[in-house]
Coordinates of C-alpha atoms and ligand atoms in Angstrom, one line a residue:
X1 CA -35.1 -32.8 -4.8
X2 CA -31.2 -34.5 -4.4
X3 CA -29.9 -31.0 -4.3
X4 CA -32.1 -29.9 -2.2
X5 CA -31.7 -32.6 0.4
X6 CA -27.5 -31.5 0.1
X7 CA -27.9 -28.1 0.4
X8 CA -30.2 -28.6 3.7
X9 CA -27.5 -31.1 5.0
X10 CA -24.6 -28.2 4.2
X11 CA -26.6 -25.7 5.5
X12 CA -27.3 -27.9 9.2
X13 CA -23.8 -29.0 8.9
X14 CA -22.3 -25.4 9.3
X15 CA -25.0 -23.8 11.2
X16 CA -24.4 -27.0 13.9
X17 CA -20.3 -26.6 13.2
X18 CA -19.0 -25.5 16.8
X19 CA -19.5 -21.5 16.1
X20 CA -16.3 -20.2 17.9
X21 CA -17.8 -18.2 21.1
X22 CA -17.2 -14.1 20.9
X23 CA -18.1 -11.9 23.0
X24 CA -17.2 -8.6 20.6
X25 CA -17.4 -6.1 23.3
X26 CA -13.4 -5.6 22.6
X27 CA -13.2 -1.1 22.1
X28 CA -14.1 -0.6 18.1
X29 CA -15.3 -4.2 17.7
X30 CA -17.6 -4.1 14.4
X31 CA -21.2 -5.3 15.3
X32 CA -22.6 -5.7 12.1
X33 CA -19.5 -6.6 9.7
X34 CA -17.6 -9.5 9.5
X35 CA -14.2 -9.4 11.3
X36 CA -11.7 -12.3 12.3
X37 CA -11.9 -13.1 16.0
X38 CA -8.3 -12.3 16.1
X39 CA -5.1 -11.5 14.0
X40 CA -4.6 -9.9 10.7
X41 CA -7.1 -10.1 7.7
X42 CA -6.4 -8.3 4.5
X43 CA -8.4 -9.3 0.8
X44 CA -12.3 -10.7 0.4
X45 CA -10.5 -14.1 -1.3
X46 CA -12.7 -17.2 -2.9
X47 CA -16.1 -16.1 -2.6
X48 CA -18.5 -17.8 -3.7
X49 CA -22.5 -19.3 -3.8
X50 CA -22.9 -22.7 -3.0
X51 CA -25.3 -25.1 -1.6
X52 CA -27.1 -22.3 0.1
X53 CA -24.0 -20.8 1.5
X54 CA -22.3 -17.9 1.3
X55 CA -18.6 -18.7 1.3
X56 CA -16.0 -16.1 2.1
X57 CA -12.4 -17.1 2.3
X58 CA -9.8 -14.2 2.8
X59 CA -6.0 -13.0 3.4
X60 CA -5.0 -14.2 6.7
X61 CA -2.1 -14.2 9.1
X62 CA -2.9 -16.4 11.9
X63 CA 0.3 -15.4 14.4
X64 CA -0.4 -11.6 14.3
X65 CA -1.9 -8.7 14.0
X66 CA 0.2 -7.4 11.3
X67 CA 0.2 -8.6 8.0
X68 CA 2.6 -11.9 7.4
X69 CA 2.5 -15.5 5.7
X70 CA -0.9 -15.3 3.9
X71 CA -2.8 -18.3 4.2
X72 CA -6.5 -18.4 3.1
X73 CA -9.3 -18.1 6.7
X74 CA -12.5 -19.2 5.9
X75 CA -16.1 -18.0 7.2
X76 CA -19.4 -18.7 5.8
X77 CA -23.3 -17.1 5.8
X78 CA -26.4 -18.0 4.8
X79 CA -27.6 -13.9 4.5
X80 CA -24.4 -12.3 4.0
X81 CA -24.9 -10.6 7.4
X82 CA -24.1 -13.0 10.1
X83 CA -20.6 -15.3 9.6
X84 CA -19.7 -17.8 11.5
X85 CA -15.6 -18.4 11.4
X86 CA -14.1 -21.6 10.0
X87 CA -10.9 -23.3 10.7
X88 CA -7.9 -22.1 7.9
X89 CA -8.9 -23.6 4.5
X90 CA -5.3 -23.0 3.4
X91 CA -2.0 -22.7 4.4
X92 CA 1.6 -21.7 3.4
X93 CA 3.4 -25.1 1.5
X94 CA 6.7 -25.3 0.1
X95 CA 5.6 -23.0 -3.6
X96 CA 4.7 -20.2 -1.1
X97 CA 2.7 -17.9 0.8
X98 CA -1.6 -17.9 -0.1
X99 CA -1.6 -14.4 -1.9
X100 CA -5.1 -13.4 -3.5
X101 CA -7.4 -15.5 -5.6
X102 CA -11.0 -16.5 -6.5
X103 CA -13.3 -19.9 -6.3
X104 CA -15.5 -21.6 -8.9
X105 CA -18.0 -23.8 -8.5
X106 CA -17.1 -26.6 -11.1
X107 CA -20.8 -27.8 -12.6
X108 CA -19.4 -30.0 -15.5
X109 CA -16.7 -31.8 -14.3
X110 CA -14.7 -29.9 -16.2
X111 CA -10.7 -30.8 -14.2
X112 CA -11.7 -34.2 -13.2
X113 CA -11.8 -33.4 -9.2
X114 CA -15.4 -34.5 -9.3
X115 CA -19.0 -33.2 -10.4
X116 CA -19.7 -29.6 -8.6
X117 CA -16.2 -28.8 -6.8
X118 CA -15.0 -26.1 -5.6
X119 CA -11.8 -25.0 -6.9
X120 CA -9.9 -21.9 -5.2
X121 CA -7.3 -20.4 -7.7
X122 CA -5.0 -18.6 -6.3
X123 CA -1.2 -16.8 -6.7
X124 CA 1.5 -18.7 -4.9
X125 CA 4.0 -16.1 -3.7
X126 CA 7.5 -17.6 -2.8
X127 CA 9.5 -15.2 -0.7
X128 CA 12.9 -17.2 -1.2
X129 CA 12.2 -16.7 -4.5
X130 CA 11.4 -12.5 -4.3
X131 CA 14.6 -12.4 -2.2
X132 CA 16.7 -13.7 -4.8
X133 CA 14.6 -11.1 -7.3
X134 CA 14.5 -13.4 -10.0
X135 CA 11.2 -11.6 -10.6
X136 CA 9.4 -15.2 -11.1
X137 CA 7.9 -15.4 -7.4
X138 CA 4.4 -15.3 -8.1
X139 CA 2.8 -18.3 -9.8
X140 CA -0.9 -19.4 -10.0
X141 CA -2.2 -22.3 -7.9
X142 CA -5.5 -24.4 -7.8
X143 CA -6.9 -26.6 -4.6
X144 CA -10.5 -28.3 -4.6
X145 CA -13.0 -28.9 -2.0
X146 CA -15.3 -31.8 -2.0
X147 CA -17.1 -31.2 0.9
X148 CA -18.7 -27.2 0.7
X149 CA -15.1 -25.8 1.7
X150 CA -14.6 -27.9 4.8
X151 CA -11.0 -29.1 3.5
X152 CA -8.7 -28.5 0.7
X153 CA -6.6 -30.5 -1.7
X154 CA -4.0 -29.0 -4.0
X155 CA -3.5 -30.3 -7.0
X156 CA -0.6 -32.1 -7.7
X157 CA 0.3 -30.2 -10.3
X158 CA 0.4 -26.8 -9.1
X159 CA 1.3 -23.7 -10.6
X160 CA -1.1 -24.7 -13.0
X161 CA 0.3 -20.7 -14.5
X162 CA 3.8 -20.0 -14.1
X163 CA 5.2 -16.6 -14.4
X164 CA 7.3 -15.1 -17.2
X165 CA 9.3 -12.6 -15.2
X166 CA 7.0 -10.5 -13.9
X167 CA 7.0 -9.2 -10.4
X168 CA 3.8 -8.4 -9.7
X169 CA 1.7 -11.2 -11.5
X170 CA -1.5 -11.7 -9.3
X171 CA -5.4 -12.3 -8.0
X172 CA -6.9 -14.3 -10.5
X173 CA -9.9 -14.0 -10.9
X174 CA -11.9 -16.8 -12.6
X175 CA -15.5 -16.9 -14.3
X176 CA -16.9 -19.5 -17.2
X177 CA -17.7 -17.7 -20.4
X178 CA -20.5 -19.7 -21.6
X179 CA -20.6 -18.3 -25.1
X180 CA -17.1 -20.0 -25.9
X181 CA -17.2 -22.8 -22.4
X182 CA -14.4 -22.1 -21.3
X183 CA -12.7 -20.7 -18.0
X184 CA -11.5 -17.0 -18.3
X185 CA -8.9 -15.9 -15.8
X186 CA -8.2 -12.4 -15.5
X187 CA -5.0 -11.2 -13.7
X188 CA -3.3 -8.4 -12.4
X189 CA 0.4 -8.0 -14.1
X190 CA 2.0 -5.2 -12.8
X191 CA 0.2 -2.2 -14.6
X192 CA -2.2 -4.4 -16.8
X193 CA -4.0 -7.1 -17.1
X194 CA -3.6 -9.5 -18.6
X195 CA -6.5 -12.7 -19.8
X196 CA -6.0 -16.2 -20.1
X197 CA -8.3 -19.4 -21.2
X198 CA -8.8 -22.4 -20.1
X199 CA -11.1 -25.6 -20.8
X200 CA -10.0 -27.0 -17.4
X201 CA -8.7 -24.5 -15.1
X202 CA -5.4 -26.5 -15.7
X203 CA -4.0 -25.4 -18.6
X204 CA -3.8 -21.3 -19.4
X205 CA -3.7 -19.3 -22.3
X206 CA -2.8 -15.8 -22.8
X207 CA -5.4 -14.0 -24.2
X208 CA -4.7 -10.4 -24.1
X209 CA -3.5 -7.8 -22.2
X210 CA -5.8 -4.6 -21.6
X211 CA -5.1 -1.5 -19.6
X212 CA -1.1 -0.1 -19.2
X213 CA -2.8 3.2 -20.7
X214 CA -5.5 3.1 -19.3
X215 CA -7.2 4.3 -15.6
X216 CA -5.0 5.5 -13.1
X217 CA -1.5 4.5 -12.8
X218 CA -0.4 5.8 -9.3
X219 CA 0.6 2.7 -8.3
X220 CA 0.4 -1.5 -9.2
X221 CA -2.3 -3.2 -10.3
X222 CA -4.0 -6.1 -7.7
X223 CA -7.3 -8.1 -7.4
X224 CA -9.3 -7.6 -10.7
X225 CA -12.3 -8.7 -11.6
X226 CA -14.7 -8.7 -14.6
X227 CA -18.5 -9.8 -15.0
X228 CA -21.4 -8.5 -17.2
X229 CA -24.0 -6.5 -16.0
X230 CA -27.4 -6.8 -18.7
X231 CA -28.0 -2.9 -19.5
X232 CA -30.3 -1.2 -21.2
X233 CA -30.7 -4.4 -23.1
X234 CA -27.3 -5.4 -23.9
X235 CA -24.3 -7.1 -21.8
X236 CA -21.9 -4.3 -20.3
X237 CA -18.6 -6.2 -19.4
X238 CA -17.4 -5.0 -15.7
X239 CA -13.8 -5.0 -15.2
X240 CA -12.8 -4.0 -11.7
X241 CA -9.0 -2.9 -11.3
X242 CA -7.7 -2.2 -7.6
X243 CA -4.7 0.2 -7.8
X244 CA -3.0 0.6 -4.7
X245 CA -1.6 3.4 -4.1
X246 CA -3.3 5.8 -6.4
X247 CA -7.1 6.2 -5.0
X248 CA -8.4 9.1 -5.5
X249 CA -8.5 10.3 -1.7
X250 CA -4.8 8.5 -1.4
X251 CA -3.9 5.4 -1.0
X252 CA -5.5 1.9 -1.9
X253 CA -8.9 1.9 -4.0
X254 CA -10.8 0.4 -6.4
X255 CA -11.3 1.2 -10.4
X256 CA -13.8 0.5 -13.0
X257 CA -13.9 -0.1 -16.8
X258 CA -17.4 -0.6 -18.8
X259 CA -16.6 -1.9 -21.8
X260 CA -17.3 -5.4 -24.4
X261 CA -15.6 -8.6 -23.5
X262 CA -15.4 -11.3 -26.3
X263 CA -13.6 -14.3 -24.6
X264 CA -10.3 -12.3 -26.1
X265 CA -10.2 -9.0 -26.0
X266 CA -11.8 -5.9 -23.0
X267 CA -12.6 -3.3 -25.1
X268 CA -13.1 -0.4 -23.0
X269 CA -16.3 2.0 -24.0
X270 CA -14.3 5.1 -21.9
X271 CA -12.0 6.9 -21.3
X272 CA -12.9 8.2 -18.1
X273 CA -11.3 6.7 -15.1
X274 CA -13.8 5.9 -13.2
X275 CA -13.9 4.8 -8.8
X276 CA -16.1 2.5 -7.4
X277 CA -15.5 4.0 -3.9
X278 CA -14.1 7.3 -3.1
X279 CA -13.3 6.5 0.6
X280 CA -10.6 5.0 1.6
X281 CA -11.6 2.3 3.1
X282 CA -12.9 -0.4 0.3
X283 CA -10.0 -2.0 -1.3
X284 CA -9.8 -5.3 -2.9
X285 CA -13.4 -5.3 -3.8
X286 CA -14.7 -8.0 -6.0
X287 CA -17.7 -10.4 -6.6
X288 CA -19.3 -13.4 -5.4
X289 CA -19.1 -16.2 -8.1
X290 CA -22.3 -18.4 -9.0
X291 CA -24.6 -15.7 -7.1
X292 CA -26.8 -15.7 -10.5
X293 CA -28.2 -12.3 -12.2
X294 CA -27.0 -10.8 -8.6
X295 CA -23.2 -9.5 -8.7
X296 CA -22.4 -8.8 -5.0
X297 CA -19.3 -6.9 -4.0
X298 CA -17.5 -6.9 -0.8
X299 CA -14.1 -5.1 -0.1
X300 CA -11.5 -4.9 2.7
X301 CA -12.6 -2.1 4.9
X302 CA -8.9 -0.6 5.7
X303 CA -6.2 0.6 3.5
X304 CA -2.3 -0.4 3.0
X305 CA -2.1 3.3 4.0
X306 CA -2.7 2.2 7.7
X307 CA -3.8 -1.0 7.7
X308 CA -0.8 -2.2 9.9
X309 CA -1.3 0.3 12.3
X310 CA -5.4 1.1 13.4
X311 CA -5.5 0.5 16.6
X312 CA -7.5 -2.6 17.3
X313 CA -6.7 -5.6 19.1
X314 CA -6.7 -8.5 19.0
X315 CA -7.9 -8.6 15.0
X316 CA -7.3 -6.2 12.8
X317 CA -9.3 -5.1 9.2
X318 CA -13.2 -6.0 8.8
X319 CA -15.3 -6.2 5.8
X320 CA -17.5 -3.6 3.9
X321 CA -21.7 -4.9 3.9
X322 CA -22.1 -7.3 1.0
X323 CA -23.4 -4.6 -1.6
X324 CA -26.0 -5.2 -5.2
X325 CA -24.1 -4.0 -8.1
X326 CA -26.2 -2.5 -10.7
X327 CA -25.7 0.5 -14.0
X328 CA -27.0 3.8 -14.4
X329 CA -26.2 5.8 -17.8
X330 CA -26.2 9.4 -16.8
X331 CA -25.4 11.8 -20.4
X332 CA -23.0 10.0 -22.2
X333 CA -21.4 8.1 -19.7
X334 CA -22.7 4.7 -18.3
X335 CA -21.8 4.1 -13.8
X336 CA -21.4 1.7 -11.6
X337 CA -24.3 1.6 -8.5
X338 CA -23.7 0.0 -5.0
X339 CA -26.0 -0.7 -2.8
X340 CA -26.4 -2.4 0.5
X341 CA -28.2 -5.6 0.4
X342 CA -31.3 -6.4 1.1
X343 CA -30.8 -8.6 3.2
X344 CA -29.1 -6.1 5.4
X345 CA -32.6 -5.5 6.6
X346 CA -33.1 -8.9 8.4
X347 CA -31.0 -6.7 11.8
X348 CA -33.3 -4.2 11.2
X349 CA -34.2 -3.1 15.2
X350 CA -36.3 -0.1 16.4
X351 CA -36.8 3.2 14.4
X352 CA -39.1 6.1 12.9
X353 CA -40.0 8.1 10.2
X354 CA -40.6 11.4 8.9
X355 CA -42.0 12.9 5.5
X356 CA -41.3 16.3 5.3
X357 CA -38.5 17.4 8.2
X358 CA -37.6 21.5 7.2
X359 CA -33.5 21.1 8.7
X360 CA -32.7 25.1 9.2
X361 CA -28.9 25.1 11.1
X362 CA -29.4 21.7 12.9
X363 CA -31.5 19.0 13.5
X364 CA -31.0 17.0 16.4
X365 CA -32.1 13.3 15.8
X366 CA -30.5 11.8 19.4
X367 CA -33.4 11.8 21.9
X368 CA -35.7 10.1 19.3
X369 CA -33.2 7.7 18.3
X370 CA -32.2 7.2 21.4
X371 CA -29.7 5.1 20.1
X372 CA -26.5 4.7 22.7
X373 CA -24.0 2.1 20.2
X374 CA -24.9 4.0 17.3
X375 CA -25.4 1.0 14.7
X376 CA -28.1 2.9 12.6
X377 CA -29.3 3.2 8.9
X378 CA -30.3 6.3 7.5
X379 CA -32.3 6.8 4.2
X380 CA -33.7 10.3 3.4
X381 CA -34.2 12.7 0.3
X382 CA -32.9 16.1 0.6
X383 CA -34.7 18.2 -1.8
X384 CA -33.6 21.6 -3.7
X385 CA -30.0 20.7 -3.0
X386 CA -28.2 22.8 -0.5
X387 CA -25.0 22.4 1.5
X388 CA -26.0 19.9 4.3
X389 CA -24.1 17.6 6.4
X390 CA -25.3 14.7 8.9
X391 CA -22.6 14.4 12.0
X392 CA -22.0 11.6 14.7
X393 CA -20.7 12.5 18.0
X394 CA -20.5 11.5 21.2
X395 CA -19.7 11.8 24.6
X396 CA -16.3 12.1 24.5
X397 CA -16.3 15.2 22.1
X398 CA -15.4 13.1 19.1
X399 CA -16.8 13.9 15.2
X400 CA -17.6 12.4 12.0
X401 CA -18.9 14.6 9.3
X402 CA -20.5 13.5 6.2
X403 CA -21.6 16.0 3.7
X404 CA -22.5 17.5 0.2
X405 CA -20.8 20.9 -0.3
X406 CA -23.1 22.4 -2.8
X407 CA -20.4 24.8 -4.5
X408 CA -18.1 22.3 -5.7
X409 CA -21.0 19.3 -6.3
X410 CA -19.1 17.1 -3.9
X411 CA -20.0 14.8 -1.0
X412 CA -17.3 14.1 2.0
X413 CA -16.1 12.2 4.8
X414 CA -14.7 14.4 7.4
X415 CA -13.0 12.4 10.1
X416 CA -10.1 14.2 10.9
X417 CA -11.7 14.8 14.9
X418 CA -13.6 11.7 14.9
X419 CA -10.9 9.9 17.8
X420 CA -8.0 8.3 17.4
X421 CA -6.9 9.3 14.1
X422 CA -2.7 9.8 15.6
X423 CA -1.1 6.4 14.7
X424 CA -0.6 7.1 10.7
X425 CA -0.2 11.5 10.0
X426 CA -2.6 10.8 6.6
X427 CA -5.5 9.2 8.9
X428 CA -7.5 12.1 10.5
X429 CA -8.0 13.4 7.2
X430 CA -11.2 15.6 4.9
X431 CA -12.0 12.4 2.1
X432 CA -14.3 14.1 -1.2
X433 CA -16.2 12.3 -3.9
X434 CA -17.6 14.0 -7.1
X435 CA -21.8 13.3 -7.8
X436 CA -22.8 12.3 -11.1
X437 CA -26.0 12.7 -10.4
X438 CA -27.9 15.5 -11.8
X439 CA -31.6 16.0 -10.2
X440 CA -32.1 18.2 -7.8
X441 CA -33.4 15.9 -4.7
X442 CA -30.3 13.6 -3.5
X443 CA -31.7 10.5 -2.2
X444 CA -29.0 9.5 0.4
X445 CA -28.3 6.1 2.4
X446 CA -25.5 6.1 5.0
X447 CA -24.6 2.6 7.2
X448 CA -23.0 3.8 10.1
X449 CA -21.4 0.2 12.5
X450 CA -18.6 1.4 15.7
X451 CA -16.0 2.0 13.8
X452 CA -17.4 2.7 9.8
X453 CA -19.8 4.9 7.7
X454 CA -20.5 3.9 4.4
X455 CA -22.6 6.2 2.0
X456 CA -24.8 5.4 -0.6
X457 CA -25.9 8.7 -2.5
X458 CA -27.6 9.0 -5.2
X459 CA -28.9 5.5 -5.1
X460 CA -25.3 4.0 -5.3
X461 CA -24.1 6.3 -8.1
X462 CA -21.3 8.0 -5.2
X463 CA -20.3 5.7 -2.9
X464 CA -17.8 6.7 0.1
X465 CA -16.4 3.9 2.8
X466 CA -14.6 5.4 5.7
X467 CA -13.3 3.9 9.1
X468 CA -13.1 6.0 12.2
X469 CA -12.0 5.1 15.8
X470 CA -14.3 7.0 18.6
X471 CA -13.5 7.6 21.7
X472 CA -16.7 6.3 22.8
X473 CA -19.6 5.1 20.7
X474 CA -21.2 8.0 17.9
X475 CA -24.8 8.2 19.9
X476 CA -25.4 11.7 19.2
X477 CA -26.4 12.4 15.9
X478 CA -27.8 15.9 13.9
X479 CA -28.3 17.3 10.4
X480 CA -26.8 20.3 10.3
X481 CA -27.6 22.7 6.9
X482 CA -26.6 25.9 7.5
X483 CA -29.3 27.6 4.3
X484 CA -31.7 24.9 5.4
X485 CA -32.7 21.7 3.0
X486 CA -36.0 20.0 3.1
X487 CA -35.4 16.5 4.0
X488 CA -38.3 14.1 3.0
X489 CA -38.9 10.6 3.7
X490 CA -36.5 10.2 6.5
X491 CA -36.0 7.3 8.2
X492 CA -33.7 6.0 10.9
X493 CA -33.5 3.1 12.2
X494 CA -31.3 1.2 14.3
X495 CA -29.4 -1.9 13.2
X496 CA -29.2 -4.7 15.5
X497 CA -25.4 -6.6 15.7
X498 CA -25.4 -9.8 13.8
X499 CA -25.6 -13.5 14.6
X500 CA -22.1 -15.0 15.1
Ligands
LIG1 C1 -3.8 -6.4 -2.2 C2 -2.8 -7.8 -2.3 C3 -2.7 -8.7 -3.1 C4 -2.2 -9.8 -3.1 C5 -2.5 -10.0 -1.4 C6 -1.3 -10.0 0.0 O1 -4.3 -6.0 -1.0 O2 -1.2 -7.3 -2.0 O3 -2.7 -7.9 -4.3 O4 -2.6 -11.4 -3.1 O5 -2.9 -8.2 -1.0 O6 -2.2 -10.6 1.2

């Protein structure tokens, strides 16, 4: 009972805390994806569910809209779709900038800060030492909050994990490992992952390394995550490793490994390099802590290849829609699936559905959709696989194409004619993704905001997230197929802007 009262109180406190008034009328401003009101944002950090509130912290530079000395910005939500920006949680200090990391709920008061304290575990990045090339400029530190994330106190004994001489030594993701009653830290250490354990979040012991000879190595390993998902009667451990550059369509991307974890060592069950998302705009994606059986993923909807140049003002970057993760066996392999959280349905507006639609050449949905803003969700099953494309277009002649190519058995997103592309030479390209599912019907969900599309094909077996910058809203919508397809269970839904 006491717990319920506390959570109701905290939920109310957050609701009534002065929400930062925002018009959100600026060009390219996403309407149902989180963006900071102003200035630079990158990775999601410290995502944790506590007392009825989802907390999202993020890499933030409050003085400019390019990357700079990193802080942890903070925003909260009750439903993962409507966010209220909160005051900055962590500021740089004498140990350095506040780089990426995670947060946990210390239910057993292992650290001694208080029962149920929120504890943030992050990287201190010291720019002075970086210049001196000591190779030891990144260390791990902690901070705690006893008022549900409103204010934070940095631990006096920081850093809690010194650097042994590895130039990239960062982005701790911590979780409780119940079988051995200890904390596990998954840390990105240049070209591999190092696991550490701790009884109290303050003293850490190295357990093992993973990955020097596994997966993609086209860039540095960053922002990892480790958690189990129950699949066919047993726990499969998922190890997410973000990598920059070296993604499947260039630049930044997230790969993952599946296997076993025994509190010391991660043992992969496959040699295949697997990707969370084949689009170019889902980086540093990790999961929320303390969400029970749900594993909820959210990423930074940009790419280091052009993040500092995207034509938005006065802010830069948005996050992806939150996604529930699952596992699916296809042949001998298991893959991760991601699908938009059901909470997104709370934004559903008007729409229409149709059972069986034959598409030969072109089906123009613009009139029925009657949607000037171009914020929508489209679900359908494409029967008897053949080439097809979904085209978003506008009055300015911009086009964004999301499609399936039967000959190569690939999905794609082509943003080469999608509007403003000239701010970076590699931006206006076509991105491709393999199809893993084998059925002749392709179920498909597409989520479109002002400046992004997120494709969930085959119930989330193949995912692509791409941003784009149309000159005017993408108010026109077509399904095209030269050879012809039958579209089953077509459902078009307007997505309303989220409340801020
Ligand atoms: C990933 C990353 C992290 C680092 C942070 C700095 O995008 O490079 O490795 O902690 O961004 O802002």
